[in-house]
Amino acid sequence: MLQNEKVCFSGVQPSGNLTIGNYLGAIKNFSTFSSEYRCFYCVVDEHAITVRQVPADLRRRTYETLALYMACGLDPEKNTLYVQSHVPAHAELGWILNCFTMFGELSRMTQFKDKSARHADNVNAGLFTYPTLMAADILLYQTDIVPVGIDQKQHLELARDIAGRFNAIHANTFTVPEPYMAKTGMKIMSLADPTKKMSKSDENANAVIYILDDRDTIIRKFKRAVTDSGSEVRMGEGKDGINNLITIYSAFTGKTVEEIEREFDGRGYGDFKLAVGEVCADALTPVQTRFAELLADKAGLEQVMKTGAETAARAAYRTLNKVKKKLGFVV
Ligand code: TRP
């Protein structure tokens, strides 16, 4: 690793089908870091098993998530793309960091509270310590910047606290990471209930646009998106549905809210919904085409995973060995 080279790290779980929330909030931005940072993008399969998975689905989605990274513009020559469980240092540092994380801190994580309510029959210890494994992912690479959706902000703050606590006891061990959140499109809401986040685990498929939805499906879902009884395309209080559609349109086109309001002045919700569907489908079509090509070459994906894991492991073990020495482990 070059000295002074800044590091970018992020991860995506291979669970559920990815949505435009994942795309706009995180993945779409990943490739913009490649020129300035040394980038690690990980498929976090160990995080995925904190809720029950069907093994065959988990395996398929691990390939799919990697293919999607590449389809979204991540070149494996310029970014380290790999699978978390292929680099055991993640789990090892995860354990160590568990011993530097307080029960009270983990109890306050809103995602833990939400997920334990949703999976009341399986509130396992992994679900509880999920954020320490995430901290390990990040801290292993001496990461400077972590592009994530806003829903991960609390986990990232905890990772910073853990790094700070460890450094206070064992000086100069970890770089304290900064979050990077996309300006627009960082929080995409459900199309059926725009007060709720668009979630890949939503039971109502009409609430969610998946990255792999075809054009007709995308247009139909946007047409049905819940909006208020007004007709003016303007951001405003109590207009969660329209606000969400404006956010989505802005994220796909790069246009500002004012530009969008002017563009649709006097044109009504129907026109606008169709336009949102079209820009979304236009943006996703090339990603889908490339995704299908990549997925057809399984051996190619396996080669990327393998090379990625080797590169990642070299960087990860440098940090892990340092940590072990500081702790007094015999290495
Ligand atoms: N928790 C993240 C999510 O669900 C995924 C994740 C795991 C992650 N480890 C990470 C994201 C490290 C950024 C950095 O979206």
XYZ file of C-alpha atoms and ligand atoms in Angstrom:
346
model
C 0.000 0.000 0.000
C 1.383 3.408 -0.864
C 1.948 5.635 2.088
C -0.532 8.503 2.375
C -2.875 6.795 -0.015
C -6.402 7.306 1.275
C -8.664 4.317 1.668
C -12.347 3.949 0.865
C -14.351 0.957 2.114
C -17.958 -0.091 1.771
C -20.028 -3.238 1.912
C -23.327 -4.535 0.602
C -25.205 -7.529 1.977
C -26.050 -10.317 -0.453
C -29.527 -10.626 1.015
C -32.686 -9.644 -0.826
C -32.773 -7.965 -4.196
C -31.111 -4.577 -4.294
C -33.306 -1.526 -4.774
C -32.824 1.913 -6.282
C -32.360 3.028 -2.667
C -29.194 0.928 -2.457
C -28.202 2.080 -5.934
C -28.683 5.831 -5.509
C -27.726 5.966 -1.842
C -24.519 4.006 -2.158
C -23.449 1.772 -5.059
C -23.812 4.356 -7.830
C -21.284 6.571 -6.039
C -18.728 3.876 -5.387
C -16.930 4.205 -8.713
C -16.343 7.947 -8.191
C -13.807 7.169 -5.462
C -11.554 4.906 -7.521
C -9.332 7.667 -8.865
C -8.557 9.263 -5.513
C -8.770 6.410 -3.047
C -7.655 2.863 -2.695
C -11.088 1.231 -2.720
C -12.304 -1.960 -1.098
C -15.858 -3.068 -1.843
C -16.981 -6.122 0.020
C -19.941 -8.494 -0.299
C -20.752 -8.947 3.385
C -22.083 -12.491 3.562
C -21.264 -12.806 7.273
C -23.588 -9.923 8.041
C -26.321 -11.537 5.957
C -26.577 -14.602 8.219
C -27.683 -12.495 11.191
C -31.125 -13.227 9.766
C -31.985 -16.689 8.401
C -31.007 -17.232 4.776
C -31.817 -19.985 2.335
C -28.287 -21.289 1.537
C -28.812 -21.594 -2.231
C -30.207 -18.052 -2.361
C -27.340 -16.652 -0.314
C -24.811 -18.292 -2.650
C -26.564 -17.003 -5.785
C -26.879 -13.505 -4.371
C -23.216 -13.398 -3.446
C -22.389 -13.817 -7.137
C -25.136 -11.378 -8.079
C -23.937 -8.689 -5.690
C -20.412 -8.929 -7.050
C -21.761 -8.778 -10.625
C -23.842 -5.785 -9.680
C -20.819 -3.954 -8.287
C -19.124 -4.459 -11.627
C -22.240 -3.621 -13.648
C -22.461 -0.344 -11.730
C -19.038 0.597 -13.035
C -16.574 -0.852 -10.551
C -13.562 -2.114 -12.455
C -11.865 -4.961 -10.536
C -8.513 -3.710 -11.804
C -9.035 -0.415 -10.000
C -11.002 -1.587 -6.965
C -10.607 -4.527 -4.644
C -13.861 -6.481 -4.956
C -14.249 -9.496 -2.691
C -16.374 -11.563 -0.328
C -16.151 -10.995 3.424
C -16.003 -14.666 4.464
C -13.012 -15.185 2.151
C -10.925 -12.980 4.443
C -11.082 -14.477 7.967
C -9.463 -11.357 9.430
C -12.922 -9.739 9.466
C -14.324 -12.283 11.887
C -11.133 -12.241 13.959
C -11.068 -8.484 14.394
C -14.834 -8.586 14.934
C -14.293 -10.735 18.011
C -11.574 -8.458 19.332
C -13.711 -5.369 18.843
C -16.590 -7.036 20.680
C -14.356 -6.689 23.715
C -14.108 -2.941 23.095
C -17.816 -2.345 22.535
C -20.297 -1.796 25.315
C -23.548 -3.677 25.747
C -25.330 -0.347 26.185
C -23.979 1.014 22.904
C -25.203 -1.989 20.950
C -28.590 -1.845 22.698
C -29.123 1.668 21.390
C -28.708 0.762 17.708
C -31.993 1.491 15.975
C -31.369 -1.157 13.307
C -31.010 -3.793 16.036
C -34.260 -2.661 17.608
C -36.058 -2.738 14.234
C -34.641 -6.072 13.147
C -35.239 -7.767 16.478
C -38.862 -6.645 16.313
C -39.155 -8.013 12.765
C -37.407 -11.304 13.575
C -38.685 -11.803 17.121
C -38.123 -15.571 16.925
C -34.427 -15.149 16.086
C -32.886 -12.345 18.125
C -29.442 -13.920 17.984
C -26.156 -12.582 19.357
C -24.882 -11.943 15.817
C -27.747 -9.565 15.166
C -26.772 -7.731 18.344
C -23.045 -7.522 17.553
C -23.575 -6.825 13.843
C -22.151 -3.293 14.262
C -18.858 -4.531 15.727
C -18.310 -6.758 12.700
C -19.076 -3.762 10.529
C -16.541 -1.732 12.528
C -14.011 -4.518 11.951
C -14.676 -4.447 8.181
C -13.904 -0.753 8.109
C -11.046 -0.519 10.605
C -9.107 -3.458 9.142
C -8.240 -1.377 6.088
C -7.317 1.857 7.913
C -10.266 3.362 6.084
C -10.592 7.120 5.669
C -13.990 7.288 4.030
C -17.082 5.068 4.000
C -19.784 5.773 1.407
C -23.048 4.546 2.930
C -26.745 5.245 2.959
C -28.015 7.416 5.771
C -29.496 4.381 7.544
C -25.923 3.266 8.334
C -24.896 6.541 9.968
C -25.403 5.295 13.508
C -23.317 2.182 12.845
C -20.566 4.328 11.428
C -20.573 6.593 14.456
C -20.180 3.522 16.618
C -17.231 2.368 14.470
C -15.631 5.772 15.063
C -16.220 5.475 18.809
C -14.727 1.982 18.892
C -11.668 3.151 16.937
C -11.249 6.112 19.262
C -11.588 3.949 22.355
C -9.062 1.419 21.082
C -6.634 4.184 20.096
C -6.967 5.794 23.518
C -5.762 2.564 25.108
C -3.340 1.430 22.374
C -2.202 4.572 20.576
C -2.147 4.912 16.790
C -3.819 1.677 15.877
C -6.770 2.639 13.704
C -7.614 5.435 11.320
C -10.918 6.983 12.443
C -13.223 6.775 9.397
C -15.515 9.484 8.055
C -18.909 8.736 6.565
C -19.678 9.926 3.061
C -23.325 10.388 2.253
C -24.665 11.182 -1.182
C -26.229 14.636 -1.433
C -29.398 13.540 -3.144
C -30.979 10.178 -3.213
C -29.552 9.228 0.118
C -32.898 8.284 1.513
C -35.333 6.838 -0.936
C -38.760 6.135 0.524
C -41.300 3.398 -0.195
C -43.593 4.100 -3.155
C -46.560 2.674 -1.243
C -45.892 4.431 2.067
C -43.533 7.367 1.535
C -43.074 7.874 5.274
C -41.132 4.579 5.369
C -37.716 3.830 3.883
C -37.726 1.818 0.628
C -36.644 -1.583 1.874
C -35.551 -4.634 -0.074
C -37.431 -6.779 2.426
C -40.779 -5.002 1.900
C -43.551 -7.537 1.319
C -45.306 -5.247 -1.126
C -43.276 -5.444 -4.370
C -45.053 -2.314 -5.648
C -43.438 -0.285 -2.876
C -39.969 -0.987 -4.168
C -38.076 -0.511 -7.434
C -35.464 -3.237 -7.767
C -32.318 -2.544 -9.776
C -33.240 -5.527 -11.941
C -36.901 -4.588 -12.573
C -37.669 -4.342 -16.279
C -38.763 -1.134 -17.929
C -42.518 -1.853 -17.944
C -42.461 -2.855 -14.304
C -40.581 0.303 -13.348
C -43.016 2.539 -15.224
C -46.039 0.730 -13.801
C -44.735 0.957 -10.223
C -44.047 4.686 -10.497
C -47.502 5.243 -11.993
C -49.007 3.629 -8.913
C -46.793 5.487 -6.446
C -48.826 6.945 -3.593
C -49.051 10.749 -3.716
C -51.246 13.349 -2.009
C -54.440 14.738 -3.496
C -52.727 17.835 -4.940
C -51.443 18.228 -8.469
C -48.497 20.610 -8.328
C -45.041 19.102 -8.657
C -43.453 20.967 -5.746
C -41.527 19.944 -2.675
C -43.576 20.616 0.422
C -44.552 19.545 3.860
C -47.013 16.670 4.015
C -46.209 15.792 0.399
C -43.979 12.830 1.206
C -44.870 10.971 -1.975
C -44.059 13.843 -4.334
C -40.996 14.809 -2.300
C -39.715 11.265 -2.718
C -40.353 11.250 -6.481
C -38.581 14.601 -6.836
C -35.620 13.207 -4.897
C -35.496 10.167 -7.180
C -35.790 12.256 -10.356
C -33.095 14.600 -9.109
C -30.753 11.733 -8.224
C -31.105 10.150 -11.664
C -30.873 13.359 -13.713
C -28.621 15.537 -11.567
C -31.212 18.330 -11.844
C -31.910 20.538 -8.835
C -35.306 20.702 -7.140
C -35.939 24.173 -8.619
C -35.141 22.959 -12.124
C -37.503 20.052 -11.683
C -40.299 22.244 -10.324
C -39.896 24.535 -13.321
C -39.785 21.642 -15.790
C -43.089 20.241 -14.487
C -44.832 23.516 -13.774
C -48.508 23.064 -14.658
C -48.076 19.495 -15.846
C -49.557 17.444 -13.004
C -48.577 14.291 -11.174
C -49.366 11.830 -13.990
C -46.833 13.349 -16.373
C -44.264 13.594 -13.655
C -44.626 9.980 -12.534
C -44.127 8.814 -16.104
C -41.004 10.972 -16.438
C -39.559 9.572 -13.203
C -40.199 6.041 -14.458
C -38.496 6.801 -17.745
C -35.318 8.322 -16.322
C -35.070 5.471 -13.854
C -35.506 2.801 -16.551
C -33.064 4.616 -18.870
C -30.423 4.661 -16.154
C -30.900 1.041 -15.137
C -31.072 -0.581 -18.589
C -27.298 -0.505 -19.267
C -26.615 -1.758 -15.730
C -28.992 -4.678 -16.307
C -27.446 -5.598 -19.650
C -23.958 -5.644 -18.214
C -25.171 -7.539 -15.140
C -26.594 -10.344 -17.291
C -23.315 -10.638 -19.236
C -21.228 -10.775 -16.068
C -23.472 -13.316 -14.387
C -23.222 -15.626 -17.384
C -19.475 -15.918 -16.720
C -19.325 -17.514 -13.299
C -15.671 -18.467 -13.616
C -14.860 -14.831 -14.372
C -16.633 -13.735 -11.193
C -14.820 -16.387 -9.175
C -11.517 -15.102 -10.474
C -12.418 -11.569 -9.377
C -13.413 -12.824 -5.901
C -10.214 -14.779 -5.539
C -7.869 -12.006 -6.611
C -9.849 -9.524 -4.517
C -9.658 -11.673 -1.399
C -5.880 -12.070 -1.775
C -5.357 -8.327 -2.065
C -7.745 -7.599 0.791
C -6.160 -10.220 3.038
C -2.701 -8.677 2.647
C -3.961 -5.299 3.805
C -6.200 -6.770 6.515
C -3.527 -8.924 8.146
C -1.178 -5.983 8.407
C -3.720 -4.280 10.682
C -4.754 -7.448 12.473
C -1.152 -8.315 13.381
C -0.598 -4.840 14.716
C -3.748 -5.162 16.835
C -2.716 -8.564 18.178
C 0.715 -7.277 19.192
C -0.799 -4.263 20.933
C -3.152 -6.533 22.854
C -0.349 -8.787 24.050
C -1.184 -11.829 21.946
C 1.850 -13.947 21.149
C 2.241 -13.571 17.388
N -24.477 -2.677 7.281
C -24.346 -2.298 5.904
C -25.738 -2.288 5.251
O -26.581 -3.069 5.602
C -23.459 -3.240 5.154
C -22.061 -3.189 5.658
C -21.400 -4.149 6.347
C -21.160 -2.102 5.492
N -20.141 -3.746 6.612
C -19.950 -2.508 6.125
C -21.263 -0.834 4.888
C -18.860 -1.651 6.172
C -20.154 -0.002 4.951
C -18.972 -0.399 5.585
O -25.945 -1.528 4.350
